[in-house]
XYZ file of C-alpha atoms in Angstrom:
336
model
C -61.081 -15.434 -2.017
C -59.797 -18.741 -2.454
C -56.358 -19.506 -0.146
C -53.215 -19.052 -2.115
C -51.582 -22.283 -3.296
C -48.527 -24.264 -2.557
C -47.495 -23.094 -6.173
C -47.814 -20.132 -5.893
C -46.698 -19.286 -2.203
C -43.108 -21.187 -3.987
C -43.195 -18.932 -6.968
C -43.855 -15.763 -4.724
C -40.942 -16.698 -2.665
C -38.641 -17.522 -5.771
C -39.811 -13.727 -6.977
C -38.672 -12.258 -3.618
C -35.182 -14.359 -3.579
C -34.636 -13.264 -6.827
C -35.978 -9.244 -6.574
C -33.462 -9.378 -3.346
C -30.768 -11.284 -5.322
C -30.484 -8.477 -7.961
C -30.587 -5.487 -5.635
C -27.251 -7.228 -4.039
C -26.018 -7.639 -7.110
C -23.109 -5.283 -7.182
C -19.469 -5.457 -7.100
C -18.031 -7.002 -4.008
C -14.327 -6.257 -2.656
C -13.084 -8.279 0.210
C -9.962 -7.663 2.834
C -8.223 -10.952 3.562
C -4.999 -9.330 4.474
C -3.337 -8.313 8.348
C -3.496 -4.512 6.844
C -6.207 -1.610 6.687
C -6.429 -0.646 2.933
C -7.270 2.207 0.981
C -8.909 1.114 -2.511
C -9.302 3.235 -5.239
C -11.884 1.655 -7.975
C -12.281 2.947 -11.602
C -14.652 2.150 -14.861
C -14.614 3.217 -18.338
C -17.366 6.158 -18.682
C -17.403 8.759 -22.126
C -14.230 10.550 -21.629
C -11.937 8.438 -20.098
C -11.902 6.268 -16.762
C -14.106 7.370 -13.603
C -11.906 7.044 -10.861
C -12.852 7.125 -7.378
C -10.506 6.718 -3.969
C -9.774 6.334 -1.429
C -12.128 4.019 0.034
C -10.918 2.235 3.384
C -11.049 -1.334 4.324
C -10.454 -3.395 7.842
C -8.981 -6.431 7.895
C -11.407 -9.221 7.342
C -14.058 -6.559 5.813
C -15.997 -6.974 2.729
C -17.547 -3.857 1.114
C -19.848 -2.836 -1.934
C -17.725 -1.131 -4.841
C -18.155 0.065 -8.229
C -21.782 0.429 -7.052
C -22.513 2.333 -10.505
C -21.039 -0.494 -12.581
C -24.187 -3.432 -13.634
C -23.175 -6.661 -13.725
C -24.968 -7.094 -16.241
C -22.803 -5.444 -18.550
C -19.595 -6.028 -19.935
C -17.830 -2.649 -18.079
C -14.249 -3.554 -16.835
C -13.985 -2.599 -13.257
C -10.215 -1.188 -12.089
C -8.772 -1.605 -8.714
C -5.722 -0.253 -6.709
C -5.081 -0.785 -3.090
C -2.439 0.304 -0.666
C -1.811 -0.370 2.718
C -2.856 2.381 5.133
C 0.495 4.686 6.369
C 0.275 3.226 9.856
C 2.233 0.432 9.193
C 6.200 0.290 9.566
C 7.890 -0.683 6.809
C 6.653 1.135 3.667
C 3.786 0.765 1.517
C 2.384 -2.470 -0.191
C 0.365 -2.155 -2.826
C -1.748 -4.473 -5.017
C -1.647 -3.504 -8.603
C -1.555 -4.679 -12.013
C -0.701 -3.466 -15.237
C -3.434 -0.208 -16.555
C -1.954 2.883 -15.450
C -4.208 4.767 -13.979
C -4.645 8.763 -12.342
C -4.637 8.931 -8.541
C -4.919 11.728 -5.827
C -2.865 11.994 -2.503
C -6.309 12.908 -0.818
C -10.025 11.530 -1.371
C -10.548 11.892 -4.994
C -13.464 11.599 -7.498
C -12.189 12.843 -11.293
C -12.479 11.661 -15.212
C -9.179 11.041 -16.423
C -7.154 9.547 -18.985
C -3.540 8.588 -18.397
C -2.106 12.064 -18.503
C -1.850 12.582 -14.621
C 0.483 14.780 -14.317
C -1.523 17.476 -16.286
C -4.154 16.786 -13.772
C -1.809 17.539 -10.894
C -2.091 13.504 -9.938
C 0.272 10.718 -9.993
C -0.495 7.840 -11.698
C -0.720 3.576 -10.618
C -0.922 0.605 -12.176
C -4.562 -0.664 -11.729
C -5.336 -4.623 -11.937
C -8.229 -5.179 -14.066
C -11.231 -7.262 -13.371
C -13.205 -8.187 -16.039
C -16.972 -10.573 -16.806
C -17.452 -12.790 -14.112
C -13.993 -11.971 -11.632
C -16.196 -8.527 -11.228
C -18.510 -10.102 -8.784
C -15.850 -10.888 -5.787
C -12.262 -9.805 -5.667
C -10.294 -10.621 -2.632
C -7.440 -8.849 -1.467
C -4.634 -11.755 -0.184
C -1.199 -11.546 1.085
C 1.682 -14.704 1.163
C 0.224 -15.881 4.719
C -3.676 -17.095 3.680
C -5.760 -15.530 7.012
C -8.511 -15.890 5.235
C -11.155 -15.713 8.087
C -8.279 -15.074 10.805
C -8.009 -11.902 8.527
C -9.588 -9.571 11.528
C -7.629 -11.170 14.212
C -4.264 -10.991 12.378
C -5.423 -7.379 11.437
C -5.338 -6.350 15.098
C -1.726 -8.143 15.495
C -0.535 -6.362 13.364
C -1.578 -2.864 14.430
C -0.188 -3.511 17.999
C 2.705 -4.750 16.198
C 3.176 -0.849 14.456
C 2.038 0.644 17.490
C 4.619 -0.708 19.729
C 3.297 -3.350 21.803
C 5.081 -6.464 21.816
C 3.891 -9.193 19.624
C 5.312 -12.585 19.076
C 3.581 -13.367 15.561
C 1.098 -12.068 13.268
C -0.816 -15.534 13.285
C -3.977 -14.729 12.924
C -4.408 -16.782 16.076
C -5.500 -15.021 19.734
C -3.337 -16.419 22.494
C -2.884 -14.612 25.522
C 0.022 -12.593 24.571
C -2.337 -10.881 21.333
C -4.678 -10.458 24.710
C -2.193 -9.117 27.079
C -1.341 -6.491 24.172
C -4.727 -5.558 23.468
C -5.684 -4.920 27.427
C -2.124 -3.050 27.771
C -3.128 -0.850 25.111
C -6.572 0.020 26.219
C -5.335 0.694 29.736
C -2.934 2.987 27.903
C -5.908 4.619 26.077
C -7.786 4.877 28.856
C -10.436 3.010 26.818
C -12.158 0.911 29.686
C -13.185 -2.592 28.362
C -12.473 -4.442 25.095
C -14.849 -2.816 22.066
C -15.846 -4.772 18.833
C -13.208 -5.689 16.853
C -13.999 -2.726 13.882
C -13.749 0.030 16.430
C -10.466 -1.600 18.013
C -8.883 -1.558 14.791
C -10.142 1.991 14.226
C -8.608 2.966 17.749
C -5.793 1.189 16.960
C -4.532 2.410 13.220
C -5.532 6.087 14.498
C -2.865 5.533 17.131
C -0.273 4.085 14.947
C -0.813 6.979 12.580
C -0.121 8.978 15.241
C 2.762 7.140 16.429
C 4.528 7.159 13.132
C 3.572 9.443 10.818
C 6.694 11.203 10.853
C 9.578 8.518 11.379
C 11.683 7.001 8.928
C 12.728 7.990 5.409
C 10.112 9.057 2.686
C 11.704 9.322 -0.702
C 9.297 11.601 -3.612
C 9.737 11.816 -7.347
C 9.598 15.386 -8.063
C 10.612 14.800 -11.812
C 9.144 14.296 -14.791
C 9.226 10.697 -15.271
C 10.020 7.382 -13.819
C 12.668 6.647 -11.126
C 13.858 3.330 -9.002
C 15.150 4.298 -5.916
C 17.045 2.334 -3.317
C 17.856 2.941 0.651
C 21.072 2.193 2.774
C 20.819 1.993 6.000
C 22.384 -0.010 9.187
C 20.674 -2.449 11.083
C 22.392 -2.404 14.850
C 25.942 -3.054 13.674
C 25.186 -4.154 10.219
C 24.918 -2.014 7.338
C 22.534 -2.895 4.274
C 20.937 -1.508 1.066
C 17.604 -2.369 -0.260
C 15.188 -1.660 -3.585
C 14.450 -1.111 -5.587
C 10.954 1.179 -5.583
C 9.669 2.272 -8.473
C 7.975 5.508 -8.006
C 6.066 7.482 -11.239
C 6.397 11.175 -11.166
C 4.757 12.756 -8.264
C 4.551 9.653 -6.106
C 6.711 9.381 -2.509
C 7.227 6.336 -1.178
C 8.663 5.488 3.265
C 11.298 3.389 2.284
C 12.415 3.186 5.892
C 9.691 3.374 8.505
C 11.804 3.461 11.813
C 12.439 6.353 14.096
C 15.646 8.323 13.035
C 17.761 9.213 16.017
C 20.719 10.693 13.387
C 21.011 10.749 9.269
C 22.979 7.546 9.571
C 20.880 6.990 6.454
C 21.409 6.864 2.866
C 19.796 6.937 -0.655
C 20.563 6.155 -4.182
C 18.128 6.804 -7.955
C 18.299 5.887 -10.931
C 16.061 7.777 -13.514
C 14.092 5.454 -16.205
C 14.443 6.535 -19.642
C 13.523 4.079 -22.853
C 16.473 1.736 -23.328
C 18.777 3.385 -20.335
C 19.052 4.637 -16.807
C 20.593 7.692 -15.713
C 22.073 6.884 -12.341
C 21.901 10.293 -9.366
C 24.928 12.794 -9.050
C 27.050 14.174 -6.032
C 26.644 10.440 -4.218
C 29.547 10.022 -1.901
C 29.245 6.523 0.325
C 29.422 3.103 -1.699
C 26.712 0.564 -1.108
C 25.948 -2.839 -2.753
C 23.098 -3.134 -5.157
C 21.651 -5.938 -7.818
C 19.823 -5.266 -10.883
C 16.252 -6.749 -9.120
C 14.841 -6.311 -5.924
C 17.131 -7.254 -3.637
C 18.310 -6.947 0.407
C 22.488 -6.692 0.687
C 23.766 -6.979 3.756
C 27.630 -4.974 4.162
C 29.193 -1.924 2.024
C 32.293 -4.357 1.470
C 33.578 -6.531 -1.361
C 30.075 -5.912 -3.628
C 31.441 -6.899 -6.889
C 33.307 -10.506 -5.695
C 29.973 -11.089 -3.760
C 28.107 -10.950 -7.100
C 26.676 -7.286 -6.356
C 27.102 -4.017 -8.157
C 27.972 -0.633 -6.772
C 26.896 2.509 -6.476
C 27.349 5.674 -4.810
C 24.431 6.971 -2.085
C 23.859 10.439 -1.087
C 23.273 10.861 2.795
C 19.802 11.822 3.858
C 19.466 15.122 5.387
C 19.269 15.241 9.224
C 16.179 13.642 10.509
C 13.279 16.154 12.684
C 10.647 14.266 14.820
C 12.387 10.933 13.832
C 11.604 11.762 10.021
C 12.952 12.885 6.962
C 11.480 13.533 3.292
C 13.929 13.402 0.284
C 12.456 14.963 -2.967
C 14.333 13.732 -5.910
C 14.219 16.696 -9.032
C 15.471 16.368 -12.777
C 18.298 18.630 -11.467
C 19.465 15.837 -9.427
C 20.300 13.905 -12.564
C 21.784 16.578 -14.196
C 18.791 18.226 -15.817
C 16.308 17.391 -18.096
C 17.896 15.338 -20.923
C 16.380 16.926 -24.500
C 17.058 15.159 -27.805
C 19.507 17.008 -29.929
């Protein structure tokens, strides 16, 4: 048998390359955020959207998704990603504009956009579509890019209450003085790889705060913005506005609640109006956008408007969960 050729030694090689090339070939979704996320992925399939969650991401991770979606098709692929609850200071999310079914819990259903029928909320999905399927890349304002991991386990000392100067990205000897104090604390002997730190870490955090602060749920049958008062040391000030879809909560406050010194304030969406909550007894300031007011006094000459926030019930383990009903806005309105 004759020795194989230059030729075809290259062409054998190119074959491999390429064989290997198209078994990676699959959707790719990449963390470049300080958070843990929980993604939730959908496609079009016969008889609605095949939606799948909730599929967790470190910092500085890139993972496989929409594995049954080809390439090689045209098939849309959907995405929605929140932040992991172990963070202080409420939810962030990265959406877009296709509403979409969701569970609270690890999901796997065919649906259309009637979610509440379904016994699931529904969120706005951003769309990725011919070649933006390959690689999408989660981002925040501050561009960690490969410092993702790093700023990742800032932040998670941050939540969990060890003292951190910046979320940087950057490991300087305080991020290293945190991350020994903590593993002394967790009796956790020497430093792990970064994954299972994070891991140790947002399982703490959960732990740490999964009851403080103020969640606020839409128990009604359609849309409501919501807003919370609150004071900060010796200054009061309101914030919003979240927009939750029926059946969705939302922390709007994630620190530890020694008393009810808090307060909250709804509006429910209809077409063309919105129906503001009864029985509201303290005024706060409030704009028509998102907005952070600092002070109860003098709204309207400061160029605020004003509105009237119900007191949260008294707080147990730090916590407290407001569910907002149709009877809180006086019913359910019904078209003469």
């Amino acid at each position: 048998m004759k020795p194989a050729s230059f030729f075809s030694i290259v062409c054998l090689a190119l074959l491999a390359a390429l064989a290997t090339f198209e078994r990676a070939e699959a959707a790719e979704l990449c963390n470049e955020t300080s958070y843990v996320v929980q993604v939730a992925t959908g496609w079009p399939v016969e008889g609605g959207v095949s939606i799948q969650g909730w599929q967790r991401v470190r910092p500085g991770e890139c993972v496989a998704s929409a594995q049954e979606v080809s390439l090689e098709s045209d098939t849309p692929i959907f995405y929605y990603a929140k932040t992991s609850s172990a963070y202080l200071g409420g939810v962030r999310e990265w959406r877009g504009g296709v509403p979409l079914c969701v569970d609270e819990a690890d999901f796997d259903v065919v649906a259309n956009t009637r979610c509440a029928a379904l016994g699931l909320a529904s969120r706005d999905f951003m769309i990725r579509e011919g070649d933006n399927r390959a690689r999408t890349v989660l981002v925040e304002p501050d561009n960690f890019t490969r410092r993702a991991e790093t700023a990742g386990i800032q932040r998670l000392l941050e939540s969990a209450g060890y003292a951190i100067s910046s979320v940087d990205g950057y490991e300087g000897r305080g991020t290293r003085r945190a991350v020994s104090a903590f593993l002394s604390d967790r009796n956790l002997g020497s430093r792990p790889a970064a994954s299972r730190l994070i891991d140790e870490l947002e399982a703490y955090a959960l732990e740490r705060n999964a009851t403080s602060g103020v969640t606020v749920c839409n128990q009604t049958i359609g849309d409501i913005s919501a807003v919370i008062g609150h004071r900060v040391e010796e200054i009061w000030q309101s914030r919003g506005w979240w927009r939750l879809h029926s059946g969705e909560c939302a922390r709007m406050l994630a620190s530890h609640l020694e008393t009810g010194n808090a307060y909250f304030y709804a509006e429910r969406i209809n077409t063309g109006e919105r129906t503001p909550i009864l029985e509201g007894t303290q005024p706060f300031c409030l704009a028509p956008a998102r907005f952070v007011a600092e002070g109860r006094e003098n709204c309207e000459q400061r160029g605020y408007g004003e509105a009237l926030f119900r007191a949260v019930p008294e707080p147990e383990n730090g916590g407290v969960r407001v569910n907002i009903t149709d009877d809180d806005f006086g019913g359910i309105r019904r078209d003469p």
